Steps between C-alpha positions, in 0.01 A plus 500: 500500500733359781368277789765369729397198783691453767457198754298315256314148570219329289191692689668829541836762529567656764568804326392636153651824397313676155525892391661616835277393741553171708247233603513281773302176582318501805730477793379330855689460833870308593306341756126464509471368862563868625234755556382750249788742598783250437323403172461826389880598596623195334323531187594874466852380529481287230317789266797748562757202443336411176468848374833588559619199322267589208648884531230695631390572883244566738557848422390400135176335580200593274225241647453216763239300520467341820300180587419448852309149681294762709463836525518472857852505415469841302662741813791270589612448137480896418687538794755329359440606148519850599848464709626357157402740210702781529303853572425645147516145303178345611417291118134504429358182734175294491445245783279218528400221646550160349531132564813429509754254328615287815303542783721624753560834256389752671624805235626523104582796282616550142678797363576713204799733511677685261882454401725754667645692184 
């Protein structure tokens, strides 16, 4: 058995790679003083750039799980979420509601993906 970090620190990596399929640690915004649409953009960015770097895409998702502050959030973060999964890929996805980590946080999602072969 083979399990590859990348990005690793003492709490977490960034990336964990095991069987073919990719995990990702939860991913927030570049800048949480924007609203929930610049969060969510932001934070999408970084998914795609991290799943590229760990060889899979957003054409490879296979779940999301997607914490939000409130749900009152829930339309303008699918909005985005929907303008970024491309038609036909859509992973399986819960969302929720949690506290977050930092207060101004309005959104955070983790990922599993498998390897492109």
């Amino acid at each position: 058995m083979t399990i590859e970090r990348l990005e690793t620190k003492t709490r977490m990596s960034r990336i964990v790679k095991h069987n073919n399929t990719v995990y990702l640690c939860g991913q927030v915004c570049a800048d949480a003083s924007q609203s929930i649409t610049e969060q969510t953009q932001t934070m999408l960015d970084k998914v795609e750039a991290l799943l590229l770097e760990a060889g899979s895409s957003k054409k490879h998702l296979l779940s999301a799980t997607i914490y939000l502050k409130t749900m009152a959030d829930f339309a303008a973060m699918n909005t985005v979420w929907d303008a970024w999964v491309p038609e036909g890929f859509a992973p399986a996805r819960a969302c929720v509601q949690a506290a977050m980590a930092r207060d101004v946080l309005l959104v955070e999602i983790s990922v599993v993906a498998a390897l492109i072969q």
